[in-house]
């Protein structure tokens, strides 16, 4: 079970749960959210494919292979290219009738200035501003109480890699043959790799989460 330590000190757990088709065959996942062990929400119907593609995009960005010149010398500031403050994903539960509820999990990139004091200098000494990029992972439960975690691209990559691994284990345990973590994107249905966000359809759309 993966998760993130939030800025308020609470722990957000994110656990994949298998989704089955109309004949009971597991083929994708949804995400169960818990705050300090207590139920917090269920989001991201059919999001495993998208998470796998995003994990690969973050890895390419950190390695400087995202395409075009690399503008950020520190790998921890590198994220998939897009708008300066791009949204990487937005998962929520929404029924076919359009009713939204049950929580939300989203991630967007922000450019943040950080004051860095000169090494060995005391308080009030000269320093400099350094511009960084961070991923803000935000979650809301059914009561609309928000959580936030601030991550470097390395921390986001570790979170996504762990989550993708759990997706594989979840589907394997539920009866779907393992195809290797790198093959999730080819095996699971979903949107194109450059999709920035996903509005998920819940069980009323014809799928069952078990």
PDB file of N, CA, C and O in Angstrom, residues 42-122:
ATOM      1  N   UNK A  42     -12.951   7.160  -2.927  1.00  0.00           N
ATOM      2  CA  UNK A  42     -12.645   6.207  -3.998  1.00  0.00           C
ATOM      3  C   UNK A  42     -12.664   6.990  -5.305  1.00  0.00           C
ATOM      4  O   UNK A  42     -13.663   7.627  -5.634  1.00  0.00           O
ATOM      5  N   UNK A  43     -11.553   6.943  -6.051  1.00  0.00           N
ATOM      6  CA  UNK A  43     -11.422   7.776  -7.251  1.00  0.00           C
ATOM      7  C   UNK A  43     -10.729   6.985  -8.359  1.00  0.00           C
ATOM      8  O   UNK A  43     -10.201   5.898  -8.142  1.00  0.00           O
ATOM      9  N   UNK A  44     -10.717   7.563  -9.560  1.00  0.00           N
ATOM     10  CA  UNK A  44      -9.854   7.076 -10.628  1.00  0.00           C
ATOM     11  C   UNK A  44     -10.283   5.793 -11.296  1.00  0.00           C
ATOM     12  O   UNK A  44      -9.452   4.921 -11.557  1.00  0.00           O
ATOM     13  N   UNK A  45     -11.580   5.652 -11.579  1.00  0.00           N
ATOM     14  CA  UNK A  45     -12.023   4.455 -12.294  1.00  0.00           C
ATOM     15  C   UNK A  45     -11.247   4.277 -13.603  1.00  0.00           C
ATOM     16  O   UNK A  45     -11.134   5.206 -14.394  1.00  0.00           O
ATOM     17  N   UNK A  46     -10.649   3.085 -13.798  1.00  0.00           N
ATOM     18  CA  UNK A  46      -9.878   2.749 -14.999  1.00  0.00           C
ATOM     19  C   UNK A  46      -8.681   3.683 -15.194  1.00  0.00           C
ATOM     20  O   UNK A  46      -8.459   4.226 -16.271  1.00  0.00           O
ATOM     21  N   UNK A  47      -7.866   3.841 -14.138  1.00  0.00           N
ATOM     22  CA  UNK A  47      -6.744   4.781 -14.212  1.00  0.00           C
ATOM     23  C   UNK A  47      -5.384   4.099 -14.273  1.00  0.00           C
ATOM     24  O   UNK A  47      -4.362   4.782 -14.359  1.00  0.00           O
ATOM     25  N   UNK A  48      -5.321   2.760 -14.221  1.00  0.00           N
ATOM     26  CA  UNK A  48      -4.031   2.074 -14.207  1.00  0.00           C
ATOM     27  C   UNK A  48      -3.202   2.342 -15.450  1.00  0.00           C
ATOM     28  O   UNK A  48      -1.991   2.578 -15.370  1.00  0.00           O
ATOM     29  N   UNK A  49      -3.846   2.281 -16.610  1.00  0.00           N
ATOM     30  CA  UNK A  49      -3.151   2.545 -17.872  1.00  0.00           C
ATOM     31  C   UNK A  49      -2.551   3.944 -17.874  1.00  0.00           C
ATOM     32  O   UNK A  49      -1.390   4.141 -18.233  1.00  0.00           O
ATOM     33  N   UNK A  50      -3.333   4.919 -17.445  1.00  0.00           N
ATOM     34  CA  UNK A  50      -2.870   6.298 -17.449  1.00  0.00           C
ATOM     35  C   UNK A  50      -1.695   6.485 -16.488  1.00  0.00           C
ATOM     36  O   UNK A  50      -0.712   7.164 -16.808  1.00  0.00           O
ATOM     37  N   UNK A  51      -1.767   5.883 -15.293  1.00  0.00           N
ATOM     38  CA  UNK A  51      -0.687   6.011 -14.324  1.00  0.00           C
ATOM     39  C   UNK A  51       0.611   5.413 -14.860  1.00  0.00           C
ATOM     40  O   UNK A  51       1.697   5.956 -14.633  1.00  0.00           O
ATOM     41  N   UNK A  52       0.505   4.291 -15.570  1.00  0.00           N
ATOM     42  CA  UNK A  52       1.692   3.670 -16.147  1.00  0.00           C
ATOM     43  C   UNK A  52       2.348   4.580 -17.177  1.00  0.00           C
ATOM     44  O   UNK A  52       3.574   4.751 -17.196  1.00  0.00           O
ATOM     45  N   UNK A  53       1.542   5.184 -18.041  1.00  0.00           N
ATOM     46  CA  UNK A  53       2.090   6.094 -19.049  1.00  0.00           C
ATOM     47  C   UNK A  53       2.698   7.331 -18.400  1.00  0.00           C
ATOM     48  O   UNK A  53       3.754   7.813 -18.821  1.00  0.00           O
ATOM     49  N   UNK A  54       2.042   7.854 -17.369  1.00  0.00           N
ATOM     50  CA  UNK A  54       2.571   9.035 -16.689  1.00  0.00           C
ATOM     51  C   UNK A  54       3.895   8.721 -15.997  1.00  0.00           C
ATOM     52  O   UNK A  54       4.833   9.532 -16.032  1.00  0.00           O
ATOM     53  N   UNK A  55       4.002   7.547 -15.374  1.00  0.00           N
ATOM     54  CA  UNK A  55       5.261   7.156 -14.730  1.00  0.00           C
ATOM     55  C   UNK A  55       6.400   7.137 -15.742  1.00  0.00           C
ATOM     56  O   UNK A  55       7.520   7.585 -15.453  1.00  0.00           O
ATOM     57  N   UNK A  56       6.124   6.625 -16.947  1.00  0.00           N
ATOM     58  CA  UNK A  56       7.151   6.593 -17.991  1.00  0.00           C
ATOM     59  C   UNK A  56       7.516   8.003 -18.444  1.00  0.00           C
ATOM     60  O   UNK A  56       8.695   8.304 -18.699  1.00  0.00           O
ATOM     61  N   UNK A  57       6.535   8.898 -18.538  1.00  0.00           N
ATOM     62  CA  UNK A  57       6.800  10.272 -18.960  1.00  0.00           C
ATOM     63  C   UNK A  57       7.643  11.011 -17.923  1.00  0.00           C
ATOM     64  O   UNK A  57       8.544  11.783 -18.275  1.00  0.00           O
ATOM     65  N   UNK A  58       7.355  10.796 -16.636  1.00  0.00           N
ATOM     66  CA  UNK A  58       8.148  11.440 -15.584  1.00  0.00           C
ATOM     67  C   UNK A  58       9.587  10.933 -15.627  1.00  0.00           C
ATOM     68  O   UNK A  58      10.541  11.710 -15.488  1.00  0.00           O
ATOM     69  N   UNK A  59       9.765   9.622 -15.835  1.00  0.00           N
ATOM     70  CA  UNK A  59      11.116   9.058 -15.922  1.00  0.00           C
ATOM     71  C   UNK A  59      11.886   9.658 -17.099  1.00  0.00           C
ATOM     72  O   UNK A  59      13.076   9.986 -16.971  1.00  0.00           O
ATOM     73  N   UNK A  60      11.225   9.823 -18.247  1.00  0.00           N
ATOM     74  CA  UNK A  60      11.890  10.428 -19.406  1.00  0.00           C
ATOM     75  C   UNK A  60      12.260  11.881 -19.126  1.00  0.00           C
ATOM     76  O   UNK A  60      13.337  12.344 -19.512  1.00  0.00           O
ATOM     77  N   UNK A  61      11.364  12.603 -18.474  1.00  0.00           N
ATOM     78  CA  UNK A  61      11.646  14.005 -18.165  1.00  0.00           C
ATOM     79  C   UNK A  61      12.843  14.121 -17.225  1.00  0.00           C
ATOM     80  O   UNK A  61      13.721  14.975 -17.413  1.00  0.00           O
ATOM     81  N   UNK A  62      12.914  13.275 -16.209  1.00  0.00           N
ATOM     82  CA  UNK A  62      14.032  13.321 -15.264  1.00  0.00           C
ATOM     83  C   UNK A  62      15.353  12.998 -15.946  1.00  0.00           C
ATOM     84  O   UNK A  62      16.402  13.534 -15.573  1.00  0.00           O
ATOM     85  N   UNK A  63      15.299  12.141 -16.961  1.00  0.00           N
ATOM     86  CA  UNK A  63      16.514  11.769 -17.684  1.00  0.00           C
ATOM     87  C   UNK A  63      16.873  12.772 -18.773  1.00  0.00           C
ATOM     88  O   UNK A  63      17.879  12.604 -19.467  1.00  0.00           O
ATOM     89  N   UNK A  64      16.042  13.816 -18.943  1.00  0.00           N
ATOM     90  CA  UNK A  64      16.306  14.817 -19.962  1.00  0.00           C
ATOM     91  C   UNK A  64      15.956  14.368 -21.357  1.00  0.00           C
ATOM     92  O   UNK A  64      16.482  14.901 -22.338  1.00  0.00           O
ATOM     93  N   UNK A  65      15.026  13.387 -21.462  1.00  0.00           N
ATOM     94  CA  UNK A  65      14.654  12.854 -22.770  1.00  0.00           C
ATOM     95  C   UNK A  65      13.212  13.183 -23.122  1.00  0.00           C
ATOM     96  O   UNK A  65      12.585  12.475 -23.901  1.00  0.00           O
ATOM     97  N   UNK A  66      12.686  14.272 -22.568  1.00  0.00           N
ATOM     98  CA  UNK A  66      11.284  14.608 -22.803  1.00  0.00           C
ATOM     99  C   UNK A  66      11.068  15.303 -24.138  1.00  0.00           C
ATOM    100  O   UNK A  66       9.941  15.574 -24.520  1.00  0.00           O
ATOM    101  N   UNK A  67      12.139  15.616 -24.853  1.00  0.00           N
ATOM    102  CA  UNK A  67      12.011  16.317 -26.133  1.00  0.00           C
ATOM    103  C   UNK A  67      12.282  17.798 -25.968  1.00  0.00           C
ATOM    104  O   UNK A  67      11.793  18.431 -25.035  1.00  0.00           O
ATOM    105  N   UNK A  68      13.073  18.362 -26.868  1.00  0.00           N
ATOM    106  CA  UNK A  68      13.408  19.776 -26.777  1.00  0.00           C
ATOM    107  C   UNK A  68      14.531  19.999 -25.775  1.00  0.00           C
ATOM    108  O   UNK A  68      14.974  19.089 -25.081  1.00  0.00           O
ATOM    109  N   UNK A  69      15.015  21.238 -25.675  1.00  0.00           N
ATOM    110  CA  UNK A  69      16.112  21.535 -24.754  1.00  0.00           C
ATOM    111  C   UNK A  69      15.681  21.379 -23.303  1.00  0.00           C
ATOM    112  O   UNK A  69      14.544  21.669 -22.940  1.00  0.00           O
ATOM    113  N   UNK A  70      16.602  20.905 -22.474  1.00  0.00           N
ATOM    114  CA  UNK A  70      16.318  20.727 -21.049  1.00  0.00           C
ATOM    115  C   UNK A  70      16.594  22.045 -20.324  1.00  0.00           C
ATOM    116  O   UNK A  70      17.738  22.498 -20.259  1.00  0.00           O
ATOM    117  N   UNK A  71      15.552  22.664 -19.791  1.00  0.00           N
ATOM    118  CA  UNK A  71      15.689  23.982 -19.182  1.00  0.00           C
ATOM    119  C   UNK A  71      15.971  23.929 -17.691  1.00  0.00           C
ATOM    120  O   UNK A  71      16.205  24.960 -17.070  1.00  0.00           O
ATOM    121  N   UNK A  72      15.945  22.729 -17.089  1.00  0.00           N
ATOM    122  CA  UNK A  72      16.100  22.605 -15.649  1.00  0.00           C
ATOM    123  C   UNK A  72      17.295  21.706 -15.353  1.00  0.00           C
ATOM    124  O   UNK A  72      17.231  20.497 -15.550  1.00  0.00           O
ATOM    125  N   UNK A  73      18.404  22.271 -14.854  1.00  0.00           N
ATOM    126  CA  UNK A  73      19.603  21.463 -14.609  1.00  0.00           C
ATOM    127  C   UNK A  73      19.422  20.413 -13.516  1.00  0.00           C
ATOM    128  O   UNK A  73      20.052  19.359 -13.560  1.00  0.00           O
ATOM    129  N   UNK A  74      18.579  20.697 -12.525  1.00  0.00           N
ATOM    130  CA  UNK A  74      18.352  19.746 -11.437  1.00  0.00           C
ATOM    131  C   UNK A  74      17.258  18.761 -11.852  1.00  0.00           C
ATOM    132  O   UNK A  74      16.125  19.170 -12.132  1.00  0.00           O
ATOM    133  N   UNK A  75      17.546  17.449 -11.897  1.00  0.00           N
ATOM    134  CA  UNK A  75      16.516  16.475 -12.282  1.00  0.00           C
ATOM    135  C   UNK A  75      15.262  16.537 -11.421  1.00  0.00           C
ATOM    136  O   UNK A  75      14.169  16.209 -11.895  1.00  0.00           O
ATOM    137  N   UNK A  76      15.395  16.973 -10.158  1.00  0.00           N
ATOM    138  CA  UNK A  76      14.224  17.044  -9.288  1.00  0.00           C
ATOM    139  C   UNK A  76      13.256  18.152  -9.693  1.00  0.00           C
ATOM    140  O   UNK A  76      12.135  18.218  -9.180  1.00  0.00           O
ATOM    141  N   UNK A  77      13.685  19.038 -10.601  1.00  0.00           N
ATOM    142  CA  UNK A  77      12.807  20.095 -11.108  1.00  0.00           C
ATOM    143  C   UNK A  77      12.171  19.729 -12.449  1.00  0.00           C
ATOM    144  O   UNK A  77      11.418  20.527 -13.010  1.00  0.00           O
ATOM    145  N   UNK A  78      12.481  18.545 -12.966  1.00  0.00           N
ATOM    146  CA  UNK A  78      12.027  18.180 -14.309  1.00  0.00           C
ATOM    147  C   UNK A  78      10.743  17.356 -14.256  1.00  0.00           C
ATOM    148  O   UNK A  78      10.670  16.336 -13.572  1.00  0.00           O
ATOM    149  N   UNK A  79       9.762  17.828 -15.010  1.00  0.00           N
ATOM    150  CA  UNK A  79       8.482  17.146 -15.134  1.00  0.00           C
ATOM    151  C   UNK A  79       8.118  17.077 -16.614  1.00  0.00           C
ATOM    152  O   UNK A  79       8.719  17.773 -17.434  1.00  0.00           O
ATOM    153  N   UNK A  80       7.142  16.258 -16.985  1.00  0.00           N
ATOM    154  CA  UNK A  80       6.718  16.227 -18.393  1.00  0.00           C
ATOM    155  C   UNK A  80       6.399  17.624 -18.898  1.00  0.00           C
ATOM    156  O   UNK A  80       5.749  18.413 -18.208  1.00  0.00           O
ATOM    157  N   UNK A  81       6.875  17.934 -20.092  1.00  0.00           N
ATOM    158  CA  UNK A  81       6.695  19.274 -20.638  1.00  0.00           C
ATOM    159  C   UNK A  81       5.227  19.550 -20.933  1.00  0.00           C
ATOM    160  O   UNK A  81       4.456  18.673 -21.269  1.00  0.00           O
ATOM    161  N   UNK A  82       4.862  20.797 -20.816  1.00  0.00           N
ATOM    162  CA  UNK A  82       3.497  21.246 -21.057  1.00  0.00           C
ATOM    163  C   UNK A  82       3.412  22.696 -20.632  1.00  0.00           C
ATOM    164  O   UNK A  82       4.382  23.451 -20.729  1.00  0.00           O
ATOM    165  N   UNK A  83       2.261  23.105 -20.152  1.00  0.00           N
ATOM    166  CA  UNK A  83       2.130  24.455 -19.621  1.00  0.00           C
ATOM    167  C   UNK A  83       3.014  24.604 -18.388  1.00  0.00           C
ATOM    168  O   UNK A  83       3.316  23.620 -17.706  1.00  0.00           O
ATOM    169  N   UNK A  84       3.450  25.849 -18.079  1.00  0.00           N
ATOM    170  CA  UNK A  84       4.334  26.045 -16.921  1.00  0.00           C
ATOM    171  C   UNK A  84       3.775  25.458 -15.627  1.00  0.00           C
ATOM    172  O   UNK A  84       4.525  24.988 -14.781  1.00  0.00           O
ATOM    173  N   UNK A  85       2.459  25.500 -15.459  1.00  0.00           N
ATOM    174  CA  UNK A  85       1.842  24.929 -14.264  1.00  0.00           C
ATOM    175  C   UNK A  85       0.797  23.906 -14.707  1.00  0.00           C
ATOM    176  O   UNK A  85      -0.399  24.039 -14.468  1.00  0.00           O
ATOM    177  N   UNK A  86       1.292  22.867 -15.378  1.00  0.00           N
ATOM    178  CA  UNK A  86       0.425  21.871 -16.004  1.00  0.00           C
ATOM    179  C   UNK A  86      -0.201  20.951 -14.964  1.00  0.00           C
ATOM    180  O   UNK A  86       0.381  20.670 -13.916  1.00  0.00           O
ATOM    181  N   UNK A  87      -1.386  20.457 -15.283  1.00  0.00           N
ATOM    182  CA  UNK A  87      -2.033  19.426 -14.476  1.00  0.00           C
ATOM    183  C   UNK A  87      -1.631  18.066 -15.032  1.00  0.00           C
ATOM    184  O   UNK A  87      -1.809  17.790 -16.216  1.00  0.00           O
ATOM    185  N   UNK A  88      -1.074  17.212 -14.176  1.00  0.00           N
ATOM    186  CA  UNK A  88      -0.630  15.892 -14.615  1.00  0.00           C
ATOM    187  C   UNK A  88      -1.756  14.868 -14.555  1.00  0.00           C
ATOM    188  O   UNK A  88      -1.807  13.961 -15.381  1.00  0.00           O
ATOM    189  N   UNK A  89      -2.622  14.968 -13.563  1.00  0.00           N
ATOM    190  CA  UNK A  89      -3.806  14.111 -13.542  1.00  0.00           C
ATOM    191  C   UNK A  89      -4.850  14.708 -12.613  1.00  0.00           C
ATOM    192  O   UNK A  89      -4.542  15.532 -11.742  1.00  0.00           O
ATOM    193  N   UNK A  90      -6.084  14.289 -12.834  1.00  0.00           N
ATOM    194  CA  UNK A  90      -7.195  14.666 -11.966  1.00  0.00           C
ATOM    195  C   UNK A  90      -8.174  13.503 -11.958  1.00  0.00           C
ATOM    196  O   UNK A  90      -8.872  13.263 -12.941  1.00  0.00           O
ATOM    197  N   UNK A  91      -8.192  12.756 -10.859  1.00  0.00           N
ATOM    198  CA  UNK A  91      -9.046  11.580 -10.735  1.00  0.00           C
ATOM    199  C   UNK A  91     -10.176  11.874  -9.756  1.00  0.00           C
ATOM    200  O   UNK A  91      -9.941  12.403  -8.673  1.00  0.00           O
ATOM    201  N   UNK A  92     -11.369  11.500 -10.118  1.00  0.00           N
ATOM    202  CA  UNK A  92     -12.503  11.639  -9.217  1.00  0.00           C
ATOM    203  C   UNK A  92     -13.536  10.583  -9.566  1.00  0.00           C
ATOM    204  O   UNK A  92     -13.460   9.959 -10.620  1.00  0.00           O
ATOM    205  N   UNK A  93     -14.470  10.395  -8.681  1.00  0.00           N
ATOM    206  CA  UNK A  93     -15.579   9.486  -8.966  1.00  0.00           C
ATOM    207  C   UNK A  93     -16.721  10.299  -9.556  1.00  0.00           C
ATOM    208  O   UNK A  93     -17.116  11.320  -8.993  1.00  0.00           O
ATOM    209  N   UNK A  94     -17.226   9.853 -10.692  1.00  0.00           N
ATOM    210  CA  UNK A  94     -18.393  10.505 -11.273  1.00  0.00           C
ATOM    211  C   UNK A  94     -19.259   9.449 -11.937  1.00  0.00           C
ATOM    212  O   UNK A  94     -18.790   8.682 -12.767  1.00  0.00           O
ATOM    213  N   UNK A  95     -20.511   9.425 -11.571  1.00  0.00           N
ATOM    214  CA  UNK A  95     -21.435   8.461 -12.151  1.00  0.00           C
ATOM    215  C   UNK A  95     -21.838   8.908 -13.547  1.00  0.00           C
ATOM    216  O   UNK A  95     -21.615  10.047 -13.958  1.00  0.00           O
ATOM    217  N   UNK A  96     -22.452   8.011 -14.295  1.00  0.00           N
ATOM    218  CA  UNK A  96     -22.887   8.348 -15.652  1.00  0.00           C
ATOM    219  C   UNK A  96     -23.912   9.476 -15.640  1.00  0.00           C
ATOM    220  O   UNK A  96     -24.031  10.238 -16.601  1.00  0.00           O
ATOM    221  N   UNK A  97     -24.659   9.609 -14.555  1.00  0.00           N
ATOM    222  CA  UNK A  97     -25.644  10.683 -14.461  1.00  0.00           C
ATOM    223  C   UNK A  97     -24.996  12.046 -14.254  1.00  0.00           C
ATOM    224  O   UNK A  97     -25.663  13.072 -14.264  1.00  0.00           O
ATOM    225  N   UNK A  98     -23.653  12.048 -14.041  1.00  0.00           N
ATOM    226  CA  UNK A  98     -22.941  13.310 -13.892  1.00  0.00           C
ATOM    227  C   UNK A  98     -22.736  13.732 -12.458  1.00  0.00           C
ATOM    228  O   UNK A  98     -22.134  14.774 -12.198  1.00  0.00           O
ATOM    229  N   UNK A  99     -23.209  12.940 -11.496  1.00  0.00           N
ATOM    230  CA  UNK A  99     -23.045  13.288 -10.086  1.00  0.00           C
ATOM    231  C   UNK A  99     -21.607  13.011  -9.670  1.00  0.00           C
ATOM    232  O   UNK A  99     -21.078  11.925  -9.882  1.00  0.00           O
ATOM    233  N   UNK A 100     -20.950  14.015  -9.095  1.00  0.00           N
ATOM    234  CA  UNK A 100     -19.571  13.882  -8.644  1.00  0.00           C
ATOM    235  C   UNK A 100     -19.565  13.720  -7.134  1.00  0.00           C
ATOM    236  O   UNK A 100     -20.247  14.437  -6.418  1.00  0.00           O
ATOM    237  N   UNK A 101     -18.780  12.787  -6.637  1.00  0.00           N
ATOM    238  CA  UNK A 101     -18.695  12.587  -5.199  1.00  0.00           C
ATOM    239  C   UNK A 101     -17.713  11.494  -4.880  1.00  0.00           C
ATOM    240  O   UNK A 101     -17.154  10.858  -5.766  1.00  0.00           O
ATOM    241  N   UNK A 102     -17.473  11.254  -3.600  1.00  0.00           N
ATOM    242  CA  UNK A 102     -16.613  10.162  -3.190  1.00  0.00           C
ATOM    243  C   UNK A 102     -15.144  10.492  -3.148  1.00  0.00           C
ATOM    244  O   UNK A 102     -14.327   9.634  -2.863  1.00  0.00           O
ATOM    245  N   UNK A 103     -14.761  11.739  -3.425  1.00  0.00           N
ATOM    246  CA  UNK A 103     -13.365  12.128  -3.316  1.00  0.00           C
ATOM    247  C   UNK A 103     -12.760  12.579  -4.630  1.00  0.00           C
ATOM    248  O   UNK A 103     -13.359  12.454  -5.703  1.00  0.00           O
ATOM    249  N   UNK A 104     -11.542  13.092  -4.533  1.00  0.00           N
ATOM    250  CA  UNK A 104     -10.799  13.556  -5.706  1.00  0.00           C
ATOM    251  C   UNK A 104      -9.314  13.487  -5.400  1.00  0.00           C
ATOM    252  O   UNK A 104      -8.885  13.705  -4.268  1.00  0.00           O
ATOM    253  N   UNK A 105      -8.525  13.166  -6.419  1.00  0.00           N
ATOM    254  CA  UNK A 105      -7.069  13.136  -6.309  1.00  0.00           C
ATOM    255  C   UNK A 105      -6.506  13.793  -7.555  1.00  0.00           C
ATOM    256  O   UNK A 105      -6.799  13.359  -8.674  1.00  0.00           O
ATOM    257  N   UNK A 106      -5.724  14.854  -7.375  1.00  0.00           N
ATOM    258  CA  UNK A 106      -5.177  15.560  -8.531  1.00  0.00           C
ATOM    259  C   UNK A 106      -3.721  15.923  -8.279  1.00  0.00           C
ATOM    260  O   UNK A 106      -3.269  15.986  -7.132  1.00  0.00           O
ATOM    261  N   UNK A 107      -3.008  16.154  -9.371  1.00  0.00           N
ATOM    262  CA  UNK A 107      -1.598  16.530  -9.287  1.00  0.00           C
ATOM    263  C   UNK A 107      -1.316  17.588 -10.339  1.00  0.00           C
ATOM    264  O   UNK A 107      -1.648  17.404 -11.513  1.00  0.00           O
ATOM    265  N   UNK A 108      -0.715  18.687  -9.923  1.00  0.00           N
ATOM    266  CA  UNK A 108      -0.327  19.719 -10.878  1.00  0.00           C
ATOM    267  C   UNK A 108       1.045  20.259 -10.498  1.00  0.00           C
ATOM    268  O   UNK A 108       1.489  20.156  -9.351  1.00  0.00           O
ATOM    269  N   UNK A 109       1.729  20.813 -11.480  1.00  0.00           N
ATOM    270  CA  UNK A 109       3.096  21.294 -11.305  1.00  0.00           C
ATOM    271  C   UNK A 109       3.071  22.794 -11.044  1.00  0.00           C
ATOM    272  O   UNK A 109       2.356  23.542 -11.719  1.00  0.00           O
ATOM    273  N   UNK A 110       3.844  23.219 -10.055  1.00  0.00           N
ATOM    274  CA  UNK A 110       3.963  24.637  -9.743  1.00  0.00           C
ATOM    275  C   UNK A 110       5.435  25.051  -9.759  1.00  0.00           C
ATOM    276  O   UNK A 110       6.311  24.279  -9.368  1.00  0.00           O
ATOM    277  N   UNK A 111       5.683  26.268 -10.206  1.00  0.00           N
ATOM    278  CA  UNK A 111       7.018  26.857 -10.136  1.00  0.00           C
ATOM    279  C   UNK A 111       7.087  27.698  -8.874  1.00  0.00           C
ATOM    280  O   UNK A 111       6.285  28.622  -8.692  1.00  0.00           O
ATOM    281  N   UNK A 112       8.040  27.370  -7.989  1.00  0.00           N
ATOM    282  CA  UNK A 112       8.099  27.996  -6.673  1.00  0.00           C
ATOM    283  C   UNK A 112       9.481  28.597  -6.426  1.00  0.00           C
ATOM    284  O   UNK A 112      10.494  27.918  -6.609  1.00  0.00           O
ATOM    285  N   UNK A 113       9.553  29.859  -5.981  1.00  0.00           N
ATOM    286  CA  UNK A 113      10.841  30.436  -5.597  1.00  0.00           C
ATOM    287  C   UNK A 113      11.218  30.009  -4.175  1.00  0.00           C
ATOM    288  O   UNK A 113      10.368  29.980  -3.279  1.00  0.00           O
ATOM    289  N   UNK A 114      12.471  29.655  -3.978  1.00  0.00           N
ATOM    290  CA  UNK A 114      12.969  29.236  -2.663  1.00  0.00           C
ATOM    291  C   UNK A 114      14.196  30.073  -2.319  1.00  0.00           C
ATOM    292  O   UNK A 114      15.127  30.175  -3.120  1.00  0.00           O
ATOM    293  N   UNK A 115      14.198  30.672  -1.115  1.00  0.00           N
ATOM    294  CA  UNK A 115      15.335  31.472  -0.674  1.00  0.00           C
ATOM    295  C   UNK A 115      16.407  30.552  -0.113  1.00  0.00           C
ATOM    296  O   UNK A 115      16.159  29.744   0.784  1.00  0.00           O
ATOM    297  N   UNK A 116      17.618  30.653  -0.656  1.00  0.00           N
ATOM    298  CA  UNK A 116      18.732  29.814  -0.226  1.00  0.00           C
ATOM    299  C   UNK A 116      19.797  30.689   0.414  1.00  0.00           C
ATOM    300  O   UNK A 116      20.471  31.468  -0.283  1.00  0.00           O
ATOM    301  N   UNK A 117      19.983  30.617   1.762  1.00  0.00           N
ATOM    302  CA  UNK A 117      21.033  31.415   2.411  1.00  0.00           C
ATOM    303  C   UNK A 117      22.417  30.980   1.949  1.00  0.00           C
ATOM    304  O   UNK A 117      22.628  29.834   1.552  1.00  0.00           O
ATOM    305  N   UNK A 118      23.358  31.900   2.022  1.00  0.00           N
ATOM    306  CA  UNK A 118      24.728  31.571   1.668  1.00  0.00           C
ATOM    307  C   UNK A 118      25.288  30.579   2.677  1.00  0.00           C
ATOM    308  O   UNK A 118      25.062  30.700   3.881  1.00  0.00           O
ATOM    309  N   UNK A 119      26.012  29.585   2.205  1.00  0.00           N
ATOM    310  CA  UNK A 119      26.544  28.533   3.074  1.00  0.00           C
ATOM    311  C   UNK A 119      27.413  29.126   4.173  1.00  0.00           C
ATOM    312  O   UNK A 119      28.290  29.960   3.920  1.00  0.00           O
ATOM    313  N   UNK A 120      27.144  28.712   5.422  1.00  0.00           N
ATOM    314  CA  UNK A 120      27.946  29.147   6.559  1.00  0.00           C
ATOM    315  C   UNK A 120      27.598  30.515   7.087  1.00  0.00           C
ATOM    316  O   UNK A 120      28.184  30.975   8.067  1.00  0.00           O
ATOM    317  N   UNK A 121      26.641  31.200   6.471  1.00  0.00           N
ATOM    318  CA  UNK A 121      26.280  32.547   6.912  1.00  0.00           C
ATOM    319  C   UNK A 121      25.181  32.473   7.961  1.00  0.00           C
ATOM    320  O   UNK A 121      24.386  31.540   8.003  1.00  0.00           O
ATOM    321  N   UNK A 122      25.135  33.461   8.821  1.00  0.00           N
ATOM    322  CA  UNK A 122      24.129  33.507   9.867  1.00  0.00           C
ATOM    323  C   UNK A 122      22.838  34.132   9.382  1.00  0.00           C
ATOM    324  O   UNK A 122      22.667  34.455   8.202  1.00  0.00           O
TER     325      UNK A 122
END
